[in-house]
Structure formats: C-alpha cells, structure tokens
Short mmCIF file of C-alpha atoms in Angstrom, two decimals:
data_model
loop_
_atom_site.label_atom_id
_atom_site.label_comp_id
_atom_site.label_asym_id
_atom_site.label_seq_id
_atom_site.Cartn_x
_atom_site.Cartn_y
_atom_site.Cartn_z
CA MET A 1 77.38 31.95 -9.25
CA PRO A 2 76.13 28.29 -8.80
CA ASN A 3 72.08 28.15 -9.31
CA PRO A 4 70.81 24.88 -6.94
CA SER A 5 67.43 25.29 -8.42
CA HIS A 6 69.42 23.23 -11.49
CA ALA A 7 67.63 25.80 -13.92
CA PRO A 8 69.72 26.36 -17.19
CA ALA A 9 72.00 29.07 -16.80
CA ILE A 10 69.63 31.08 -19.46
CA ALA A 11 67.92 33.76 -17.11
CA HIS A 12 69.26 36.21 -18.72
CA SER A 13 70.74 34.90 -22.34
CA GLN A 14 70.81 36.88 -25.24
CA PRO A 15 71.63 35.80 -28.98
CA GLU A 16 75.08 35.77 -30.10
CA ALA A 17 76.50 39.00 -31.62
CA ARG A 18 76.60 38.61 -35.65
CA PRO A 19 80.31 38.56 -36.90
CA THR A 20 79.70 41.14 -39.61
CA ALA A 21 77.52 44.08 -40.79
CA ASP A 22 76.12 43.11 -43.44
CA ASP A 23 74.87 39.24 -41.92
CA SER A 24 72.50 41.77 -39.05
CA LEU A 25 71.27 43.73 -42.32
CA PRO A 26 67.34 43.16 -42.68
CA GLN A 27 66.19 40.36 -44.56
CA ARG A 28 62.89 39.34 -46.76
CA ARG A 29 63.05 36.00 -45.99
CA LEU A 30 62.82 34.25 -42.50
CA PRO A 31 64.83 31.49 -41.89
CA GLN A 32 63.59 27.73 -41.47
CA VAL A 33 62.31 26.23 -38.50
CA GLU A 34 64.63 23.82 -38.16
CA GLN A 35 67.43 25.69 -39.34
CA LEU A 36 67.42 28.19 -36.19
CA LEU A 37 66.80 25.05 -33.73
CA GLN A 38 70.43 24.35 -34.48
CA GLN A 39 71.21 27.58 -33.41
CA PRO A 40 73.52 27.80 -30.19
CA PHE A 41 70.77 30.77 -28.27
CA LEU A 42 68.33 28.08 -28.02
CA ALA A 43 70.36 25.05 -26.87
CA GLY A 44 69.67 25.65 -23.04
CA PHE A 45 66.18 26.50 -23.72
CA ILE A 46 65.65 22.76 -25.55
CA GLU A 47 67.31 21.60 -22.11
CA ALA A 48 64.73 23.51 -19.68
CA LEU A 49 61.62 23.64 -21.97
CA SER A 50 61.83 20.49 -24.19
CA ARG A 51 62.65 20.71 -27.87
CA PRO A 52 58.35 20.82 -28.88
CA LEU A 53 58.22 23.46 -26.81
CA VAL A 54 61.10 25.12 -28.31
CA THR A 55 59.72 24.36 -31.92
CA GLN A 56 56.22 25.81 -31.05
CA ALA A 57 57.95 28.93 -29.78
CA VAL A 58 59.97 29.50 -32.88
CA ARG A 59 57.31 28.65 -35.24
CA GLU A 60 54.94 30.96 -33.55
CA THR A 61 57.34 33.94 -33.52
CA LEU A 62 57.89 33.23 -37.06
CA SER A 63 54.35 33.29 -38.08
CA GLU A 64 53.49 36.29 -35.89
CA LEU A 65 56.56 38.15 -38.11
CA ARG A 66 55.50 36.91 -41.40
CA GLN A 67 52.24 38.45 -40.90
CA SER A 68 53.52 41.73 -39.51
CA GLU A 69 53.30 45.06 -41.87
CA ALA A 70 56.71 45.76 -40.63
CA PHE A 71 58.21 42.84 -41.97
CA ARG A 72 56.49 42.90 -45.34
CA GLN A 73 57.74 46.49 -45.89
CA HIS A 74 61.67 46.35 -44.14
CA GLY A 75 62.76 42.61 -43.98
CA VAL A 76 63.84 41.82 -40.41
CA ALA A 77 67.44 40.68 -39.02
CA PRO A 78 68.20 37.80 -37.98
CA GLU A 79 69.12 39.39 -34.26
CA HIS A 80 65.58 40.09 -34.13
CA ILE A 81 64.38 36.89 -34.94
CA GLU A 82 66.45 35.58 -32.21
CA ALA A 83 66.02 37.89 -29.82
CA LEU A 84 62.13 37.33 -30.40
CA ILE A 85 62.46 34.05 -30.04
CA ALA A 86 64.49 33.63 -26.48
CA LYS A 87 61.96 36.44 -25.27
CA ARG A 88 58.78 33.89 -25.95
CA CYS A 89 61.09 31.03 -24.57
CA GLN A 90 62.15 32.89 -21.42
CA GLN A 91 58.53 33.54 -20.50
CA GLN A 92 57.55 30.10 -21.04
CA LEU A 93 60.37 29.18 -18.56
CA ARG A 94 59.13 31.21 -16.14
CA GLN A 95 55.86 29.19 -15.88
CA ARG A 96 57.81 26.16 -14.97
CA GLN A 97 58.47 24.80 -11.40
CA THR A 98 61.17 26.22 -9.89
CA ARG A 99 62.58 26.81 -6.28
CA VAL A 100 61.85 30.38 -4.86
CA ILE A 101 63.21 31.99 -1.33
CA ASN A 102 60.21 33.27 0.51
CA ALA A 103 61.10 36.45 2.61
CA THR A 104 57.60 36.80 2.78
CA GLY A 105 57.00 36.23 6.64
CA THR A 106 54.56 33.59 6.19
CA LEU A 107 55.76 30.05 6.70
CA VAL A 108 52.72 27.86 5.14
CA HIS A 109 52.08 29.77 2.29
CA THR A 110 50.03 28.31 -0.28
CA ASN A 111 51.16 30.35 -3.42
CA LEU A 112 54.92 28.66 -2.50
CA GLY A 113 54.39 25.03 -2.14
CA ARG A 114 52.53 25.33 1.32
CA SER A 115 55.27 23.40 4.06
CA PRO A 116 58.39 22.93 3.05
CA LEU A 117 59.90 19.19 3.91
CA SER A 118 62.64 18.28 6.18
CA ALA A 119 65.82 17.33 3.75
CA ASP A 120 66.32 14.74 6.11
CA LEU A 121 62.99 13.60 6.48
CA TRP A 122 63.40 13.53 1.98
CA ASP A 123 66.90 11.88 2.00
CA GLU A 124 65.29 8.89 3.86
CA VAL A 125 62.31 7.78 1.69
CA ARG A 126 64.37 8.39 -1.34
CA ASP A 127 65.71 4.87 -2.32
CA LEU A 128 61.94 3.70 -1.26
CA ASN A 129 60.90 5.87 -4.16
CA THR A 130 63.48 5.81 -6.91
CA GLY A 131 63.00 1.39 -6.88
CA TYR A 132 60.03 -0.80 -6.13
CA ASN A 133 58.33 -1.09 -2.89
CA ASN A 134 55.24 -2.97 -0.87
CA LEU A 135 52.87 -0.43 -1.29
CA GLU A 136 50.17 -3.09 -1.46
CA LEU A 137 52.00 -6.28 -0.76
CA ASP A 138 51.48 -8.28 1.99
CA LEU A 139 55.39 -9.39 3.29
CA ALA A 140 53.98 -12.00 5.76
CA THR A 141 51.80 -13.89 2.69
CA GLY A 142 53.00 -12.43 -0.50
CA LYS A 143 49.30 -11.68 -1.38
CA ARG A 144 47.66 -8.01 -2.15
CA GLY A 145 47.81 -6.27 1.27
CA GLY A 146 46.68 -2.69 2.15
CA ARG A 147 48.59 0.62 1.25
CA LYS A 148 48.44 2.21 4.85
CA GLY A 149 51.68 0.55 6.20
CA LEU A 150 51.81 2.09 9.39
CA ILE A 151 50.39 5.36 8.83
CA ALA A 152 47.37 4.06 10.78
CA PRO A 153 48.79 2.82 14.36
CA LEU A 154 51.52 5.50 14.12
CA LEU A 155 48.00 8.26 14.06
CA GLY A 156 46.43 6.14 16.44
CA CYS A 157 49.39 6.52 19.14
CA LEU A 158 49.52 10.43 18.11
CA THR A 159 46.09 11.50 18.19
CA GLN A 160 44.36 7.93 20.27
CA ALA A 161 41.86 7.33 17.41
CA GLU A 162 41.22 3.91 16.51
CA ASP A 163 41.73 4.31 12.75
CA SER A 164 43.17 6.81 9.90
CA LEU A 165 43.10 6.61 6.44
CA VAL A 166 44.81 9.32 3.83
CA VAL A 167 43.91 11.02 1.08
CA ASN A 168 45.18 13.97 -1.20
CA ASN A 169 44.13 17.20 0.68
CA ASN A 170 41.97 18.21 3.26
CA ALA A 171 39.51 19.00 0.70
CA ALA A 172 39.20 15.51 -0.37
CA SER A 173 38.90 14.25 3.08
CA LEU A 174 35.65 16.55 3.93
CA PHE A 175 33.86 15.13 0.35
CA LEU A 176 34.65 11.70 0.89
CA LEU A 177 33.20 12.04 4.62
CA LEU A 178 30.24 14.07 3.39
CA GLN A 179 29.46 11.23 0.56
CA GLU A 180 29.62 7.79 2.04
CA VAL A 181 27.81 9.07 5.79
CA ALA A 182 25.28 11.71 4.46
CA LYS A 183 24.67 11.65 0.85
CA GLY A 184 21.13 12.18 0.34
CA ARG A 185 20.62 13.03 4.24
CA GLU A 186 20.91 16.30 6.60
CA VAL A 187 24.17 17.77 7.57
CA ILE A 188 23.87 20.48 10.74
CA VAL A 189 26.38 23.19 10.15
CA SER A 190 26.69 26.46 12.46
CA ARG A 191 26.39 29.72 10.17
CA GLY A 192 29.19 31.05 11.41
CA GLU A 193 30.97 28.00 10.38
CA GLN A 194 29.90 28.20 6.18
CA ILE A 195 33.20 29.33 5.28
CA GLN A 196 35.23 29.88 2.29
CA ILE A 197 38.51 28.76 1.94
CA GLY A 198 41.03 29.49 -1.26
CA GLY A 199 40.19 28.08 -4.48
CA GLY A 200 36.60 28.95 -3.99
CA PHE A 201 36.31 25.94 -2.00
CA ARG A 202 33.16 26.96 -0.03
CA ILE A 203 31.38 24.41 2.64
CA PRO A 204 27.66 24.73 1.55
CA ASP A 205 28.81 24.01 -2.35
CA ILE A 206 30.72 21.14 -0.47
CA LEU A 207 27.38 19.70 0.51
CA ALA A 208 25.78 20.10 -2.04
CA LEU A 209 28.10 18.28 -4.50
CA SER A 210 28.67 15.44 -2.05
CA GLY A 211 24.52 15.02 -1.93
CA ALA A 212 24.17 15.92 1.10
CA LYS A 213 21.27 18.36 2.75
CA LEU A 214 22.72 21.44 4.77
CA VAL A 215 21.02 22.45 7.55
CA GLU A 216 21.74 26.04 9.08
CA VAL A 217 21.67 26.64 13.25
CA GLY A 218 22.87 29.03 15.19
CA THR A 219 24.19 32.44 14.22
CA THR A 220 26.92 34.58 12.44
CA ASN A 221 28.98 34.67 16.31
CA ILE A 222 26.09 32.51 18.13
CA THR A 223 25.47 28.66 18.39
CA THR A 224 24.83 26.62 21.03
CA ALA A 225 24.60 23.18 21.87
CA LYS A 226 20.92 23.41 21.76
CA ASP A 227 20.92 24.63 18.71
CA TYR A 228 22.76 21.60 17.31
CA LEU A 229 20.47 18.99 19.20
CA ASP A 230 17.00 21.12 18.27
CA ALA A 231 17.62 20.60 14.73
CA ILE A 232 18.22 16.81 14.62
CA THR A 233 15.53 14.83 12.92
CA ASP A 234 15.52 11.33 11.41
CA GLN A 235 16.78 12.59 8.12
CA THR A 236 19.85 13.75 10.25
CA ALA A 237 23.45 11.84 9.12
CA LEU A 238 25.96 14.27 10.64
CA VAL A 239 26.74 17.48 12.60
CA LEU A 240 30.19 19.01 11.18
CA MET A 241 32.06 21.53 12.79
CA VAL A 242 34.28 23.61 10.79
CA HIS A 243 37.61 25.24 12.21
CA LYS A 244 37.20 28.95 10.86
CA SER A 245 40.93 28.73 9.45
CA ASN A 246 41.22 32.09 7.59
CA PHE A 247 39.32 34.42 10.09
CA ALA A 248 38.43 35.10 13.35
CA ILE A 249 34.83 36.58 14.95
CA ARG A 250 35.68 38.62 18.44
CA GLY A 251 33.09 40.34 20.92
CA PHE A 252 29.81 38.76 22.08
CA THR A 253 30.28 35.35 20.64
CA GLU A 254 29.65 31.50 22.06
CA SER A 255 30.43 28.08 20.25
CA PRO A 256 29.50 24.98 22.10
CA ASP A 257 32.21 22.20 23.96
CA ILE A 258 31.98 19.16 21.57
CA GLY A 259 32.16 16.95 24.51
CA GLU A 260 28.46 18.35 25.56
CA VAL A 261 27.60 18.00 21.80
CA ALA A 262 28.92 14.27 21.71
CA ARG A 263 27.16 13.59 24.59
CA ALA A 264 23.61 14.27 24.18
CA LEU A 265 23.61 12.97 20.11
CA PRO A 266 21.39 10.23 19.09
CA GLU A 267 23.54 7.28 17.97
CA HIS A 268 22.41 7.67 14.60
CA VAL A 269 23.80 10.95 14.26
CA VAL A 270 27.67 11.22 13.81
CA LEU A 271 29.82 14.12 15.01
CA ALA A 272 32.47 14.77 12.69
CA VAL A 273 35.10 17.94 12.99
CA ASP A 274 37.04 19.82 10.05
CA GLN A 275 39.56 20.66 12.40
CA GLY A 276 41.95 21.46 8.85
CA SER A 277 45.07 22.38 10.48
CA GLY A 278 46.69 19.44 11.74
CA LEU A 279 47.82 20.65 14.92
CA THR A 280 48.81 17.73 17.38
CA THR A 281 51.85 18.04 19.37
CA GLU A 282 52.86 21.61 18.50
CA GLU A 283 53.42 23.85 21.59
CA PHE A 284 52.94 27.43 19.85
CA ALA A 285 49.36 27.29 19.69
CA PRO A 286 47.53 26.76 22.86
CA ASP A 287 43.93 28.03 22.37
CA GLU A 288 44.08 25.96 19.42
CA THR A 289 42.39 22.34 19.56
CA PRO A 290 44.95 19.82 18.77
CA VAL A 291 43.18 16.28 16.70
CA ARG A 292 43.79 14.30 19.98
CA GLN A 293 41.47 16.37 22.18
CA TYR A 294 38.70 16.19 19.60
CA ILE A 295 38.81 12.83 19.52
CA LYS A 296 39.15 12.39 23.54
CA ALA A 297 36.06 14.67 23.54
CA GLY A 298 34.35 12.20 21.47
CA ALA A 299 34.03 13.47 18.00
CA ASP A 300 33.54 10.45 15.44
CA LEU A 301 35.91 11.67 12.80
CA VAL A 302 37.99 14.44 12.41
CA CYS A 303 39.62 15.78 9.09
CA TYR A 304 43.08 17.86 8.92
CA SER A 305 45.96 18.24 6.89
CA GLY A 306 49.02 16.15 6.79
CA ASP A 307 51.34 19.19 5.90
CA LYS A 308 50.39 22.70 7.30
CA LEU A 309 51.38 22.05 10.92
CA LEU A 310 51.95 18.37 10.96
CA GLY A 311 54.88 18.79 8.54
CA GLY A 312 54.69 16.18 6.39
CA PRO A 313 53.59 16.11 2.32
CA GLN A 314 50.34 17.68 1.24
CA SER A 315 47.50 15.06 2.14
CA GLY A 316 44.35 14.95 4.35
CA ILE A 317 43.86 12.74 6.93
CA ILE A 318 40.68 11.76 8.46
CA SER A 319 41.06 9.79 12.11
CA GLY A 320 38.33 8.46 14.06
CA ARG A 321 35.92 5.27 14.68
CA SER A 322 37.34 1.93 12.92
CA ASP A 323 33.61 1.20 11.81
CA LEU A 324 33.34 4.45 10.14
CA ILE A 325 36.64 4.49 8.63
CA LYS A 326 36.69 1.34 7.34
CA ARG A 327 33.11 2.56 5.48
CA LEU A 328 35.29 5.28 4.08
CA GLU A 329 37.88 3.14 2.31
CA LYS A 330 35.50 0.79 0.83
CA HIS A 331 33.66 3.83 -0.97
CA PRO A 332 34.13 4.21 -4.71
CA MET A 333 35.35 7.37 -4.34
CA MET A 334 38.10 6.47 -2.05
CA ARG A 335 40.41 5.23 -4.92
CA THR A 336 39.86 8.72 -6.96
CA PHE A 337 41.37 10.70 -3.61
CA ARG A 338 44.41 8.36 -2.90
CA PRO A 339 47.58 9.16 -3.01
CA SER A 340 50.32 8.10 -4.03
CA ARG A 341 53.44 5.92 -2.57
CA ILE A 342 55.57 9.51 -2.28
CA VAL A 343 53.15 10.91 -0.08
CA TYR A 344 52.16 7.71 2.20
CA SER A 345 56.34 6.94 2.82
CA LEU A 346 56.75 10.38 3.78
CA LEU A 347 54.07 10.67 6.08
CA GLU A 348 55.16 7.25 7.85
CA ARG A 349 58.76 8.47 8.37
CA LEU A 350 57.69 11.95 9.51
CA LEU A 351 55.28 10.61 12.15
CA ILE A 352 57.42 7.90 13.58
CA HIS A 353 60.01 10.96 14.02
CA LYS A 354 57.30 12.65 15.36
CA LEU A 355 56.60 10.18 17.76
CA ASN A 356 59.99 9.81 19.24
CA LYS A 357 60.28 13.72 19.72
CA SER A 358 62.63 14.10 16.71
CA PRO A 359 63.72 17.29 15.13
CA VAL A 360 62.79 15.43 11.71
CA GLY A 361 59.26 15.28 12.81
CA GLU A 362 58.45 19.09 13.22
CA GLY A 363 57.07 21.07 10.61
CA ILE A 364 57.99 24.13 9.65
CA ALA A 365 56.08 26.50 11.81
CA GLN A 366 57.44 24.31 15.06
CA ARG A 367 60.78 24.13 13.86
CA THR A 368 60.49 28.61 13.17
CA LEU A 369 58.69 29.25 16.28
CA SER A 370 61.11 27.35 18.83
CA ASN A 371 64.30 29.09 17.69
CA PRO A 372 63.85 32.82 17.12
CA ALA A 373 67.44 33.30 18.11
CA ALA A 374 68.24 31.69 14.18
CA MET A 375 65.37 34.44 12.35
CA GLN A 376 67.94 37.39 14.07
CA ALA A 377 71.25 35.45 13.31
CA ARG A 378 70.05 35.30 9.83
CA ALA A 379 68.99 39.29 10.00
CA SER A 380 72.78 39.85 11.36
CA GLN A 381 74.32 37.54 8.38
CA LEU A 382 73.06 39.60 5.87
CA MET A 383 73.28 42.95 7.48
CA ALA A 384 76.89 42.11 7.82
CA ALA A 385 77.47 40.36 4.16
CA LEU A 386 75.42 43.60 2.48
CA PRO A 387 76.46 46.40 4.81
CA GLY A 388 74.19 49.67 3.84
CA CYS A 389 71.44 47.68 1.83
CA PHE A 390 69.23 47.24 4.63
CA VAL A 391 67.55 48.89 7.94
CA PRO A 392 66.45 46.15 10.68
CA ILE A 393 63.06 46.78 11.57
CA PRO A 394 60.49 44.72 13.91
CA ALA A 395 57.89 42.73 11.73
CA GLN A 396 55.63 39.91 12.50
CA LEU A 397 55.43 35.98 10.65
CA VAL A 398 52.15 33.83 10.25
CA VAL A 399 51.59 30.34 10.04
CA GLY A 400 49.21 30.65 7.08
CA GLY A 401 47.66 28.06 5.19
CA GLY A 402 44.21 28.48 6.69
CA THR A 403 45.68 27.41 9.98
CA LEU A 404 45.50 30.09 12.68
CA PRO A 405 43.79 33.17 11.55
CA ASP A 406 44.47 35.16 14.56
CA GLU A 407 47.83 34.66 15.91
CA PHE A 408 51.14 36.72 15.24
CA TYR A 409 54.20 35.83 16.18
CA PRO A 410 57.22 38.40 16.15
CA ALA A 411 59.96 38.17 13.35
CA PRO A 412 62.89 40.56 12.52
CA ALA A 413 62.94 41.89 9.00
CA LEU A 414 65.03 44.26 7.03
CA GLU A 415 63.86 46.96 4.79
CA CYS A 416 65.79 47.66 1.37
CA THR A 417 67.29 50.84 1.05
CA ASP A 418 67.86 50.86 -2.56
CA PRO A 419 66.08 54.18 -4.16
CA ARG A 420 64.26 51.99 -7.17
CA PRO A 421 60.52 51.63 -6.52
CA ALA A 422 59.13 49.51 -4.27
CA GLN A 423 57.24 47.54 -7.36
CA GLN A 424 60.56 47.63 -9.83
CA LEU A 425 62.71 46.21 -6.75
CA LEU A 426 59.59 43.53 -6.52
CA ASP A 427 59.88 42.60 -9.94
CA ALA A 428 63.89 42.37 -10.04
CA LEU A 429 63.88 39.82 -7.03
CA ARG A 430 61.61 37.53 -8.80
CA GLU A 431 63.53 38.20 -11.94
CA LEU A 432 66.48 36.49 -9.93
CA PRO A 433 68.05 32.99 -11.18
CA VAL A 434 66.55 32.01 -8.16
CA PRO A 435 63.50 34.00 -7.32
CA VAL A 436 63.53 35.79 -4.29
CA ILE A 437 59.65 36.51 -2.96
CA ALA A 438 59.11 39.82 -0.74
CA THR A 439 56.48 42.21 0.73
CA VAL A 440 56.25 46.04 0.90
CA ARG A 441 55.04 48.25 3.63
CA GLN A 442 55.11 51.95 3.42
CA GLN A 443 56.67 51.89 -0.12
CA LYS A 444 59.48 49.64 0.99
CA VAL A 445 60.88 46.54 0.37
CA LEU A 446 60.77 44.35 3.27
CA LEU A 447 62.79 40.36 3.42
CA ASN A 448 61.27 38.95 6.50
CA MET A 449 63.86 36.70 8.00
CA ALA A 450 61.34 34.18 9.69
CA THR A 451 60.47 32.33 6.40
CA LEU A 452 64.62 32.01 5.15
CA LEU A 453 66.17 28.81 5.28
CA PRO A 454 69.24 28.10 6.97
CA THR A 455 70.50 26.43 3.28
CA GLU A 456 69.71 29.35 1.55
CA MET A 457 71.68 32.10 3.13
CA ASP A 458 74.93 32.10 1.22
CA LEU A 459 72.77 31.86 -2.34
CA LEU A 460 70.65 34.71 -1.53
CA ILE A 461 73.88 36.78 -0.31
CA ALA A 462 75.26 36.14 -3.46
CA GLN A 463 72.60 37.01 -5.30
CA LEU A 464 71.15 40.40 -3.39
CA ASN A 465 75.04 41.61 -3.91
CA GLU A 466 74.74 41.64 -7.38
CA LEU A 467 71.28 43.51 -7.25
CA LEU A 468 71.14 45.76 -4.52
CA LEU A 469 72.64 48.97 -4.12
CA PRO A 470 73.63 50.21 -0.55
CA ALA A 471 72.35 53.58 1.08
CA SER A 472 76.10 54.30 1.37
CA ILE A 473 76.11 54.42 -2.94
CA ASN A 474 72.88 55.91 -3.01
CA ALA A 475 74.13 59.13 -0.75
CA THR A 476 76.89 59.58 -2.98
CA GLU A 477 74.70 59.30 -5.88
CA GLU A 478 72.57 61.96 -4.64
CA LEU A 479 75.57 64.09 -4.04
#
C-alpha cells in the first residue's frame, strides 16, 4: 500500500530474524554503536529521523541495558537489543509531523493543523517559494520595497478597510495593537468579553503584558454603550470589543450596537474589534458579523485570522484606518511578528481567488458546508467498500478553531461495528501508517464524514480494510 505521507514504510518494522539459534543466545557483551548503526533494521529510521537522533537512541538503549540487573546476570540476546532500539526509534517517529486523516467532524481542528489549504492554491505558489522572489524589492525602482505586495489593496476590496497588515497569528495582532495604541494607558473591555482561548491566552493577561491598563465595564451578560462611554477618561486609549470565540451566553443578555459606540467616542479613543474568525464573504454564518460590517460601523481597527474562515495560511490580519496601520508597521515588535514569504504569497493568491469568486478562494468550512451531498457520498462509498463494518448514524459538524461557538451543522457519520473496545480501536486507528483521528460516542467509534477530504478516500479504505472486522464476521465468531 503506498503511503502518501512520505513516511518510510517502517511503522511496523521488526529486526531481521537471526539465521541460527547460536546467534540468538544471550551475550555478556553489548555491540558497538557503529556496528548497530550499520544493521539493515535501522536504515529506514535513519532516513526518517536522521543519523544523529538514531545514534542517540542506540546509545540510550545500550546505556539502559548496561545498567540493568538482568543484563548483568544473564546477558541479552542480539534480537532483544534490536527490538528495544526499534521501539525507541518508533516512539520518536510518532512525534514528528505527519499527515493524518481527520474523521472528528471539527473542520478547523487546532490539534490537526487548523485549516487545510487548497492544493491548487499551494501549487500556485510553489515556484515562487522554491526560487527567489521580490518579497522586499520594488521592481519599478530596483530599491527596497514593502513586503505586503497586493495584500492591502486586495483586503481593501474585501473589507472596505483603508489599509491592512499581516502578522503570524491573531494573538500577535492583538498584542501589537495594544502595544502601539494603548501602552501605559487605559483599555476598556466588557466583563463578558474577558475570554481565554487555547494555550492559556487570556485577554486580561495580554493587556498586562502589553503595558495597557484594563478597565472593566458592564457585567458578564449585559454591557451597554453607556457603560463604555461612562468609563472614558483622559487616560483612555482604546475601547476593545472581543468576539466570544469559544463559548456562548444565552438568556438575559445585551450587547451595544458598535455603530452607536463608534459615533459617541471622543476623538482620542480608538475603537478596536478582535473579530477573530476572519468571516468576510462566507454564507453559512448569518448571525456572525463579518469584518466589512465592523469597518462600515465605525471600528478603527479589526483583528482577525487569515486561516480559519478566510481559508488562507495561519496568520493574523489587522485592517482599518491607514494612519493607525502605518503606526503599527513602524513598531519595533512588527519585525518580530511578521510572517514569511510563504504566508504572504499564499494569502495574496487566496484573496485574488476569493474576490473572483473562485472555489480556490474558499476556506475548508465554506467548501464543506456548501456541498452536503459530498459528505453523504463519502459515507456511501465507505459502506460499499467495507460491507458490514459500519452503521450510518446522524451526527453534527462544527467549524471549530474558536470561530462559531454556538453553531452546529448536520453531518453523516459511520459507527464502527468492530467488537474491540472503543479506546483500543481508537489507538489502532492512530497507529495506521497514515493515522486516522476519530471520536467516541456511547462507547462506539465514529468516523465523521464532514472532515474527510476527497483525495483521502482510497487511502482510508485501503487502511481500514486491513484493520476493521465487519459485523458479519463478528456474529460468526460469537456463534
């Protein structure tokens, strides 16, 4: 079976059998490191991990054996040494970045690399990134230029912002904004928006690190325009509104109209919105506010992600007033946060396709939710290829990534009939040459069809064909 992840075919490698019984007898002396490195069973590991890492694994294994009481008393068989080394190398191999198949139903899965890029988009920037390009060269003058290329005018067309800049993620966007606009001054934030996202990133903490002073207004469930306006002093630099990225509050709630706040703010106070998700022209979240609407309502700056809903590489974008963007670009931290040419080139091409309404410009969420028939087709294909291995059940998908915390969409799923305990089967799926990441519901393993990619289906079927036991076989064995 071919392995498109380009990992060496050593996922289940075993040391070669010894030719004679005498060769496998316990030995009192351990082999030399270099002698072991020449053995065929390590060739694949050296290619996958590097010779220095494998050498380290060999030395650590020999050191542990040398100190063990069992070795001192009885010696050790050569094949046992090789098995221990192979096991240690295999554990390291599982730590490297590798392709996985997402069957969880979470489209923007932080643990699985967030948003997968369009293959066509990747191919378009391949030559640009494997050779030299004009990242910071003005081709008209031959002198040093800016590195934004067409991104700012393209985002202007998409969001109606005067200018934009790109950093390496949305957390960096917010930190840079706070550092430049509000360091040493007050930032007004609603109590209901002092959120924590993944990795312990808390809004109050990031304000403190930036040097800004937090001023809390409102309550957990209700904040009004008057709350913001009453808190303004001569020391107020910023009103910050934050998207509730990973939770929802229902019931007796109230939030102010951003336009009302924008119109009433004094000139010295900047209005910034941490929109987060990057919703722009996507059609599946009518209750969410797109970047363009915040700009139109009067927000001076809007921070958002370049990957999640937008569909590009992981990055952070700040769009808004040109005078503020220019200040941010001159900040010393901007050089720390600026992304690579790979990010710029992918984002630029994505925005061109998005503005042209090309499918290549759609993010994974838009591509998936606009074609529910494709999800059902994948379910039918799997069931036909592996009869008796699945039971179809209704399920849900979520966009994920801290984007639409209260939105769930219908999606088909397949429940595995394999009799093994759910955790054992989950582990077995992760041990496949291209790991399959699934979920468990009511002690049954589920494969959600929403997050399977069309290009993965043949590979997935081939792998599952060797792993899963169909229901008909299970019933026969029970008889």
